[in-house]
Coordinates of N, CA and C in Angstrom, one line a residue:
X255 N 15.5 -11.9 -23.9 CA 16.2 -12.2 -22.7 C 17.6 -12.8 -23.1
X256 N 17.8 -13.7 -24.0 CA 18.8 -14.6 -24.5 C 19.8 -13.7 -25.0
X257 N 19.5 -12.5 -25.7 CA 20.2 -11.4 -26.3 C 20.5 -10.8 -25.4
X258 N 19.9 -10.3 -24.1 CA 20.6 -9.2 -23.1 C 21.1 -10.3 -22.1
X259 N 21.2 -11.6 -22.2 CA 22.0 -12.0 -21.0 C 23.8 -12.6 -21.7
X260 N 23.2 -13.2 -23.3 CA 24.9 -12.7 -24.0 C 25.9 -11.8 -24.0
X261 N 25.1 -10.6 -24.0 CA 25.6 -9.0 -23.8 C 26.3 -9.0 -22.7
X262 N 25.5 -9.1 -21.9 CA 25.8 -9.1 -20.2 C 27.4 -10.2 -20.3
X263 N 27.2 -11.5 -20.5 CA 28.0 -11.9 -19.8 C 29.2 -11.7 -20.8
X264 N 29.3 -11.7 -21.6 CA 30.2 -11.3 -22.7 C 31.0 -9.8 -22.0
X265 N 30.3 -8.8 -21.8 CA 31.1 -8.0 -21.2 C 31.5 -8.0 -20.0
X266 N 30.9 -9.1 -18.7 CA 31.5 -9.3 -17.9 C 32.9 -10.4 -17.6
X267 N 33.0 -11.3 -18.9 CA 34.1 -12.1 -19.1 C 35.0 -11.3 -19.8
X268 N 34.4 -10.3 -20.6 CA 35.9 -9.3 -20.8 C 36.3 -8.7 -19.6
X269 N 35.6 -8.3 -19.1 CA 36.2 -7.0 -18.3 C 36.4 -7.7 -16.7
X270 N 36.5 -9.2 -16.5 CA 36.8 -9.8 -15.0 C 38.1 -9.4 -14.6
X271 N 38.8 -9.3 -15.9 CA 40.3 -9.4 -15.4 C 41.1 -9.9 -13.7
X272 N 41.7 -9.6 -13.2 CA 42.3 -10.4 -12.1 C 41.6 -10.8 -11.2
X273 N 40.4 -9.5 -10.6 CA 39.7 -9.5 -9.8 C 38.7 -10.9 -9.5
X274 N 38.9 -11.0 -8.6 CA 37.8 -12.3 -8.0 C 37.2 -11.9 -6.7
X275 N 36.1 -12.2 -6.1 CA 35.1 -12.0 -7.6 C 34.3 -10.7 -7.9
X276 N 34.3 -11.2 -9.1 CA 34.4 -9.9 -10.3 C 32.2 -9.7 -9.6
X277 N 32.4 -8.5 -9.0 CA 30.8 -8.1 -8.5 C 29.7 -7.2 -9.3
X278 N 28.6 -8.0 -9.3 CA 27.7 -7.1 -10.2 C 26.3 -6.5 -9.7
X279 N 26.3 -5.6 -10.0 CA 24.8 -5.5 -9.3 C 23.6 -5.2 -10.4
X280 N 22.3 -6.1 -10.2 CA 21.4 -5.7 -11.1 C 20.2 -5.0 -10.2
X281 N 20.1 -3.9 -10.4 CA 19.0 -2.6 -10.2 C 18.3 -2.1 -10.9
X282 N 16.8 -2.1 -10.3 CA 15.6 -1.8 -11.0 C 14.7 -1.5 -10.2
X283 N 13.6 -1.0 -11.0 CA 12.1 -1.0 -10.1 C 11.6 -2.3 -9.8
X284 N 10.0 -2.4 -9.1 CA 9.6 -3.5 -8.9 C 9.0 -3.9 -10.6
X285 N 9.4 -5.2 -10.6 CA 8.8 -6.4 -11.8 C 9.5 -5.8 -13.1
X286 N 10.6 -5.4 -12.6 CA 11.5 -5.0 -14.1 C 12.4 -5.9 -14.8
X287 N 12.6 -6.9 -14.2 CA 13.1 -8.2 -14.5 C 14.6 -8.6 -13.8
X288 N 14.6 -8.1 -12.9 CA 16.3 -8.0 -12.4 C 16.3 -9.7 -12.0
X289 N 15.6 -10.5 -11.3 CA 15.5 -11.7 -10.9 C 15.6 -12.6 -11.7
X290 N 14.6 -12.3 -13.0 CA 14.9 -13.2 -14.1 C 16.0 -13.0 -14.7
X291 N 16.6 -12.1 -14.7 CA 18.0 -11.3 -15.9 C 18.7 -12.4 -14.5
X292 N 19.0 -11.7 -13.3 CA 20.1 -12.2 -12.9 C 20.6 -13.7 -12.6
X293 N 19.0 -14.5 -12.4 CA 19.0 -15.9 -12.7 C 19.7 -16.9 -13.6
X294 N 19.3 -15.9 -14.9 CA 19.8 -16.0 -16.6 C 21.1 -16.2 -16.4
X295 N 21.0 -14.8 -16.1 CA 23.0 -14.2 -15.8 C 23.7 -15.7 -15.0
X296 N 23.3 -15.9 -14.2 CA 24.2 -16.7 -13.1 C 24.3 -18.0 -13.7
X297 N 23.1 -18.2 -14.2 CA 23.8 -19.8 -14.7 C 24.3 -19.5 -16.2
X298 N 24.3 -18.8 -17.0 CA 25.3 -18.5 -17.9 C 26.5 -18.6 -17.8
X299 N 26.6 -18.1 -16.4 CA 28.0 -17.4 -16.2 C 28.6 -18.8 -14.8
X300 N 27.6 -19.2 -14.3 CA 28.0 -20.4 -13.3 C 28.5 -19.2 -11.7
X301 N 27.7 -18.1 -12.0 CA 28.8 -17.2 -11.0 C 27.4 -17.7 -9.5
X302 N 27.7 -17.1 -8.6 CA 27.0 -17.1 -7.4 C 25.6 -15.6 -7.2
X303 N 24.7 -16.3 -6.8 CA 23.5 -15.1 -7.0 C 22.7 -14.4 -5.1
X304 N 23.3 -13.7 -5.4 CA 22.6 -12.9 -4.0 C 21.2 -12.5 -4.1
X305 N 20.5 -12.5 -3.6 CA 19.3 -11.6 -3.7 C 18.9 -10.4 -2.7
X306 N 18.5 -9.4 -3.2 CA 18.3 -7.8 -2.0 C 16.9 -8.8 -1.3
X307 N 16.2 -9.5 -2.0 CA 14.6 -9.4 -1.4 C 15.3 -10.3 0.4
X308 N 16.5 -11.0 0.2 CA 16.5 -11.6 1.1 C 17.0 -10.7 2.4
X309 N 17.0 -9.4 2.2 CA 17.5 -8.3 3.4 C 16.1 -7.6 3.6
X310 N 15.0 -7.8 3.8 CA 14.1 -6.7 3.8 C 14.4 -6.5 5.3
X311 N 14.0 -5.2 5.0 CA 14.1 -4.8 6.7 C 13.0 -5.7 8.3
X312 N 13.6 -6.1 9.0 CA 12.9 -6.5 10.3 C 12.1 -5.3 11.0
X313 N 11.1 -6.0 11.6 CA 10.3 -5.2 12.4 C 10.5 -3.9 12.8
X314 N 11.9 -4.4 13.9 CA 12.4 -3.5 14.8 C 12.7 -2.3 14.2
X315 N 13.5 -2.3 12.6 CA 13.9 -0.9 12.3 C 12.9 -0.1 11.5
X316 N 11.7 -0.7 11.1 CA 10.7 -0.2 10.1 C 10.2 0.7 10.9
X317 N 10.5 2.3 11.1 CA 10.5 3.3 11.9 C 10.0 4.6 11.1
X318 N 9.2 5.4 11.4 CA 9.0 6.5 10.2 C 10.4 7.3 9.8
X319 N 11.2 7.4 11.2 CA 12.4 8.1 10.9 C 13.3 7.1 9.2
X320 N 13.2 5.6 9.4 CA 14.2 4.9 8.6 C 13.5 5.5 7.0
X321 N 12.5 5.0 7.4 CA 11.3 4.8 6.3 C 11.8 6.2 5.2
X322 N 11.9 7.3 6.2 CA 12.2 8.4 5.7 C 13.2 9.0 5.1
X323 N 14.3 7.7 4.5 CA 15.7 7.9 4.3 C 15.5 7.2 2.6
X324 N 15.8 7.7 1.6 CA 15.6 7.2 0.5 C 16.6 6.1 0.7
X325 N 15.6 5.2 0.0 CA 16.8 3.4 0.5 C 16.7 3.3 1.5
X326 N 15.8 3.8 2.6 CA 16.1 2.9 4.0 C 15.5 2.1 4.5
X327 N 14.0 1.2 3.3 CA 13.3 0.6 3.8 C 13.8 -0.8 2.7
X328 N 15.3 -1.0 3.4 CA 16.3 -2.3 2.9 C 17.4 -2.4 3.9
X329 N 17.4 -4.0 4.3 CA 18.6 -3.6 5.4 C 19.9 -3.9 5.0
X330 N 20.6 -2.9 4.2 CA 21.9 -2.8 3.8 C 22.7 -2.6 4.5
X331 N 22.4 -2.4 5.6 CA 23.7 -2.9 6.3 C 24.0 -4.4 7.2
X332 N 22.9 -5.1 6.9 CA 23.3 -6.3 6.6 C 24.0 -7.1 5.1
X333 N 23.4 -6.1 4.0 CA 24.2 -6.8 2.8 C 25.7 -6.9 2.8
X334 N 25.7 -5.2 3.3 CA 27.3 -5.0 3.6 C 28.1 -5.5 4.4
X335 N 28.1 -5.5 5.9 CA 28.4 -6.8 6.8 C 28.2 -8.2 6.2
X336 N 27.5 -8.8 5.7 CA 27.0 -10.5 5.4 C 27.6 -10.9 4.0
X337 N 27.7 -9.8 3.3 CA 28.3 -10.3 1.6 C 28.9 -9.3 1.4
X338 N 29.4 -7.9 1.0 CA 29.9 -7.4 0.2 C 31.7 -7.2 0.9
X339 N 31.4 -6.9 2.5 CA 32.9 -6.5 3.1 C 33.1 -7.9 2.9
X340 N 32.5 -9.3 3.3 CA 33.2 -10.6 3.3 C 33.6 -11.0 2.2
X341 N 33.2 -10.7 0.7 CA 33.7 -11.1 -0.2 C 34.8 -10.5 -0.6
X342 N 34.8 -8.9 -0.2 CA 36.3 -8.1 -0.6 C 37.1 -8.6 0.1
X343 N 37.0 -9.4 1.7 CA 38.4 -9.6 2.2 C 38.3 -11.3 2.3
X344 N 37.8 -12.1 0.6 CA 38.3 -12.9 0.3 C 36.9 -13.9 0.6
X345 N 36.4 -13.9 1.9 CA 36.0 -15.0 2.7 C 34.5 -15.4 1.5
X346 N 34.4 -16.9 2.3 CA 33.3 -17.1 1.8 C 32.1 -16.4 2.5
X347 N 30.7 -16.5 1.8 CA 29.4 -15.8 2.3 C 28.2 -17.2 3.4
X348 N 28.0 -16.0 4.1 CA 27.0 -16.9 5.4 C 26.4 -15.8 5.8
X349 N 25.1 -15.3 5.1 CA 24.6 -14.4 5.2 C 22.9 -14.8 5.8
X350 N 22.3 -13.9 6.8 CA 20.7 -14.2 6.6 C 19.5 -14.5 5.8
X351 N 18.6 -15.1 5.7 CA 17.8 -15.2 4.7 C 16.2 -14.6 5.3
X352 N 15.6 -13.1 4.7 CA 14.8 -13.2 5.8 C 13.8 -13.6 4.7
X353 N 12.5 -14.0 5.2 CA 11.4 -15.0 5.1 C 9.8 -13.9 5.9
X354 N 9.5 -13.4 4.5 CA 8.3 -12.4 4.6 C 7.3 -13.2 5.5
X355 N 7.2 -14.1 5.3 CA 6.1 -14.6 6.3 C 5.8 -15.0 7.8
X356 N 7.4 -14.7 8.2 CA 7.4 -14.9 9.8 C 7.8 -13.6 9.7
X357 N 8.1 -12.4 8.8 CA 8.8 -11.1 9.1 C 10.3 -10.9 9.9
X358 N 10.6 -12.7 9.6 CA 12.4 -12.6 10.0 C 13.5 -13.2 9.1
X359 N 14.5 -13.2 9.9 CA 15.5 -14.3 9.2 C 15.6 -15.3 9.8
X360 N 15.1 -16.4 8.9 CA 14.9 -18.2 9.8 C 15.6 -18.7 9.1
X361 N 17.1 -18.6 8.0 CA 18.1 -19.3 7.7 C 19.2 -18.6 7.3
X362 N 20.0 -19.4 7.5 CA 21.7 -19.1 6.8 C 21.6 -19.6 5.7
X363 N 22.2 -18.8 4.6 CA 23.0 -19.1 3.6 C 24.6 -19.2 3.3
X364 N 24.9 -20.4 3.1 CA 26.4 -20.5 3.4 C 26.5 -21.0 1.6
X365 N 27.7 -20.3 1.2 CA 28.2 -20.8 0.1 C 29.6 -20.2 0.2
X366 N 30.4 -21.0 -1.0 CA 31.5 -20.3 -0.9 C 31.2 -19.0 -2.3
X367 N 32.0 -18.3 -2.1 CA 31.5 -17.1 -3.6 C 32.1 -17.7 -4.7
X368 N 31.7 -18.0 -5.9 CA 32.2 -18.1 -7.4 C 33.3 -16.9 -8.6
X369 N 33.7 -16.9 -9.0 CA 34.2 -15.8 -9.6 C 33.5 -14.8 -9.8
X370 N 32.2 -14.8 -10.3 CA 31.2 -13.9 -10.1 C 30.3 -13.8 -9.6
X371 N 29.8 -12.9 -8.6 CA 28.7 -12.9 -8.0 C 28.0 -11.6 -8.1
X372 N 26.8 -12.1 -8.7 CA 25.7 -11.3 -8.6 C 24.6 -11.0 -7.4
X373 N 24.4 -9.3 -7.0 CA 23.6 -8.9 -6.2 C 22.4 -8.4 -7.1
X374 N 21.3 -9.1 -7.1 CA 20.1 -8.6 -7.9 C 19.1 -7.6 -6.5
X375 N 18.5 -6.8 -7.0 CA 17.4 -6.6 -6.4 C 17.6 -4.8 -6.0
X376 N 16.2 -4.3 -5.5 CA 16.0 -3.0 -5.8 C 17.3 -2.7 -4.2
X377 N 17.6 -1.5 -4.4 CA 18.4 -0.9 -3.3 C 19.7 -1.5 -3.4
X378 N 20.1 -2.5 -4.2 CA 21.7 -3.3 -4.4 C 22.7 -2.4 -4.8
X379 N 22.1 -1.1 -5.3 CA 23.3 0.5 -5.8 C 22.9 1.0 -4.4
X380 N 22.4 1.0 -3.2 CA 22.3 2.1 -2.0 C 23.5 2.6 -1.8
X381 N 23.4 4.1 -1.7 CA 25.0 4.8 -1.5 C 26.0 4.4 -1.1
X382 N 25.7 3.5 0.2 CA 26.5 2.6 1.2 C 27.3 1.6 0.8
X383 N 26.4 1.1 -0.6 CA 26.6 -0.7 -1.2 C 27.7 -0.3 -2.1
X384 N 27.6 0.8 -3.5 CA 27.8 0.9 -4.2 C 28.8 1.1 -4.7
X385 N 30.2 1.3 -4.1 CA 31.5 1.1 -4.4 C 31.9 0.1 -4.4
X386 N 31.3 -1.1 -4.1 CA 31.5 -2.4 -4.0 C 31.9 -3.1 -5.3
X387 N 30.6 -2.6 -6.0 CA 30.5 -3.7 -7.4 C 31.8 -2.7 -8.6
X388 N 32.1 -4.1 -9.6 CA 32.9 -3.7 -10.4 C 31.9 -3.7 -11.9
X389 N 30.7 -3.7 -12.0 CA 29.5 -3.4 -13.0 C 28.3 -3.3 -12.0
X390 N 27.8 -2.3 -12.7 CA 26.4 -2.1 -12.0 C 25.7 -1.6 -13.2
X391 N 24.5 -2.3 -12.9 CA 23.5 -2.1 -13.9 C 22.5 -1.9 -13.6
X392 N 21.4 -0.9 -14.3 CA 20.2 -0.4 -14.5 C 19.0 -1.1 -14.9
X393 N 18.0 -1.7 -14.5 CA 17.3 -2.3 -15.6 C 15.6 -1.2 -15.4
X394 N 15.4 -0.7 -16.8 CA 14.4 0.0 -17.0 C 12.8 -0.5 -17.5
X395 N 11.7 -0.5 -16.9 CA 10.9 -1.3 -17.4 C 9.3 -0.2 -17.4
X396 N 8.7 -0.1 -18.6 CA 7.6 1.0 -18.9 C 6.5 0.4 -17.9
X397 N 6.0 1.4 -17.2 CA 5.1 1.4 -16.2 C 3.8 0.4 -16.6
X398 N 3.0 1.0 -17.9 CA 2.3 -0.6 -18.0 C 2.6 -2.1 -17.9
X399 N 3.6 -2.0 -18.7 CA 4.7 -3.3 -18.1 C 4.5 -3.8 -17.3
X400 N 5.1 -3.2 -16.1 CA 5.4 -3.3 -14.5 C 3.8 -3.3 -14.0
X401 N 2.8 -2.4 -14.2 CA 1.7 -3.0 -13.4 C 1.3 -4.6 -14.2
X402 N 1.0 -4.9 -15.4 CA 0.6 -6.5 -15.6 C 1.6 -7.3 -15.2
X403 N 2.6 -6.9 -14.9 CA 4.1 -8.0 -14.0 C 3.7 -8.1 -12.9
X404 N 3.2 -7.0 -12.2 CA 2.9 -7.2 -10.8 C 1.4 -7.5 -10.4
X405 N 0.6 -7.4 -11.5 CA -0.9 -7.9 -11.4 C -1.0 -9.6 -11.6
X406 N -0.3 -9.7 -12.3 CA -0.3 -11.3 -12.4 C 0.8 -11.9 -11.5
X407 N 2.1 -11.7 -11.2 CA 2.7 -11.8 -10.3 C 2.3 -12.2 -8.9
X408 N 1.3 -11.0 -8.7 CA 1.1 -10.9 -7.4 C -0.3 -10.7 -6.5
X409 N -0.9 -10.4 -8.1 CA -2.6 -10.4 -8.0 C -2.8 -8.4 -7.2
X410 N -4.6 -8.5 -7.3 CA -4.7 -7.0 -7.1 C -4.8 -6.2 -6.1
X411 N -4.5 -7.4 -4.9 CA -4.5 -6.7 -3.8 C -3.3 -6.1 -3.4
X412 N -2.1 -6.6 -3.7 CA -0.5 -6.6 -3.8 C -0.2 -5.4 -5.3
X413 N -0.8 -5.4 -5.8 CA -1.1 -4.7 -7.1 C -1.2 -2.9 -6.4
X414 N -2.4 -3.0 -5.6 CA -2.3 -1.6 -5.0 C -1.1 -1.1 -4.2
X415 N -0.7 -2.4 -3.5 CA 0.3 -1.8 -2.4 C 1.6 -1.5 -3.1
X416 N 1.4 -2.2 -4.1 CA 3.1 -1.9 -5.0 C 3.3 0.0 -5.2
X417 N 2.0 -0.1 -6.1 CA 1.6 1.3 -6.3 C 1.4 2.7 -5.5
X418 N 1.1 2.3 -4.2 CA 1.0 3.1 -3.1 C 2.0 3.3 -2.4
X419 N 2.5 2.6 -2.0 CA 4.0 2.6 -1.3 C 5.3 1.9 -1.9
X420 N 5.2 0.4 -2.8 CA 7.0 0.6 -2.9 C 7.1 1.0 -3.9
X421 N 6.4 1.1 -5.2 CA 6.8 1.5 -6.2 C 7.5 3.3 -5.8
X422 N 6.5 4.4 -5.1 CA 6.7 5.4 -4.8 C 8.2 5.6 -3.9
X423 N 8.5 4.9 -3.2 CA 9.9 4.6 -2.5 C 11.0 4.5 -3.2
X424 N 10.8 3.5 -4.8 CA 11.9 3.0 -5.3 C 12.1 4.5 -5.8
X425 N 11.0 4.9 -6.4 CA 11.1 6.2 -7.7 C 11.9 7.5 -6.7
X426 N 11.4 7.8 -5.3 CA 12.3 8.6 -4.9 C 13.7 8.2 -4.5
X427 N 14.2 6.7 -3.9 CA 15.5 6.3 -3.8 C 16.4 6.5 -4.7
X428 N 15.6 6.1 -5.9 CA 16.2 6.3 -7.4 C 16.8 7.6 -8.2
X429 N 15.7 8.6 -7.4 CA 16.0 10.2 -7.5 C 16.9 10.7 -7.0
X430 N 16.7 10.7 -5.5 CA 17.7 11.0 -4.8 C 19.2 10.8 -4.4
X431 N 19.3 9.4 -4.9 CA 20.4 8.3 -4.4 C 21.5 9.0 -6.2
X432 N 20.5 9.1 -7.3 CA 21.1 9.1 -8.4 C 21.7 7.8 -8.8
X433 N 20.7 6.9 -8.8 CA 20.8 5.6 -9.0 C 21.2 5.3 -10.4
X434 N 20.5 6.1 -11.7 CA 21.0 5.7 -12.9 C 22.1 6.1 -13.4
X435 N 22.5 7.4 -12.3 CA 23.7 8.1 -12.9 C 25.5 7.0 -12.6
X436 N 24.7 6.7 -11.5 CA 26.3 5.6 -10.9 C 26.7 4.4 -11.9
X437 N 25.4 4.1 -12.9 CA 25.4 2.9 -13.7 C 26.6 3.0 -14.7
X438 N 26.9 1.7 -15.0 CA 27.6 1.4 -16.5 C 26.5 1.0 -17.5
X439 N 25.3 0.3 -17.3 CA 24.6 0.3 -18.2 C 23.5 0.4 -18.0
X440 N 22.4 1.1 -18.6 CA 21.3 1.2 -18.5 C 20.3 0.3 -19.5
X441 N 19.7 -1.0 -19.0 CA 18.8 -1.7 -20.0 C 17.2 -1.2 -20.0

């Protein structure tokens, strides 16, 4: 981890040049480590850290039609509205926080943005998002891997549902969207 978060920030303090702030997105499947990388990343770097998990979609749009849109079971157009248009036209972020266990958003997050800010999490490249960032990265993680990350993570009842439905979501978003193709780096 200590070796790829060097890497990481080393080329993003080269390549910040004027831009503020200099935007990164870290993209993966489930339990591929984007959270822990970007965690790493952010306090390395002192930059400011977004998370995708905090946009999951609300009730109201979880529709077979959305469902049916690779990437559409993320609400990116809240990321885009709440952080990405507000940081290109300077402002600080005051975005929703949604909270899986009421299935809403029950806080704000207000910060001002740091020179860098990182958007971790699956769907953070969605077609919509992805002109935003000035690095975008890939993280790849072998499927045994990913099921003991998410067995222990999350235990085996959460273990099936990964496998049945989001894991199967990510792999077609990822297909379709041409998610590794838009990358600068692939880990």
């Amino acid at each position: 981890m200590e070796e790829r978060v060097s890497l990481l920030k080393e080329k993003i303090l080269n390549s910040k040049a004027e831009k503020r702030p200099f935007l990164v997105a870290l993209e993966g499947g489930s339990a591929s480590g984007k959270s822990t990388l970007g965690g790493a990343l952010a306090k390395g770097l002192d930059a400011t850290l977004v998370h995708m998990d905090d946009f999951f979609l609300p009730m109201e749009l979880r529709t077979p039609e959305r469902f049916a849109q690779p990437g559409g079971n993320v609400h990116w157009e809240r990321v885009l509205a709440e952080v990405l248009q507000p940081l290109r036209e300077g402002k600080s972020l005051e975005y929703g926080v949604f909270n899986c266990s009421v299935m809403a958003v029950d806080r704000i997050c207000r910060e001002n943005a740091k020179d860098v800010v990182i958007v971790e999490g699956a769907y953070s490249l969605h077609p919509e998002l992805r002109d935003f960032y000035d690095l975008k990265i890939f993280i790849q993680v072998d499927e045994g891997v990913q099921k003991e990350r998410i067995l222990a993570r999350n235990g085996e009842k959460m273990l099936q549902r990964f496998l049945n439905e989001w894991i199967p979501l990510e792999k077609a978003y990822f297909e379709a969207c041409g998610v590794k193709d838009c990358c600068d780096l692939i880990l």
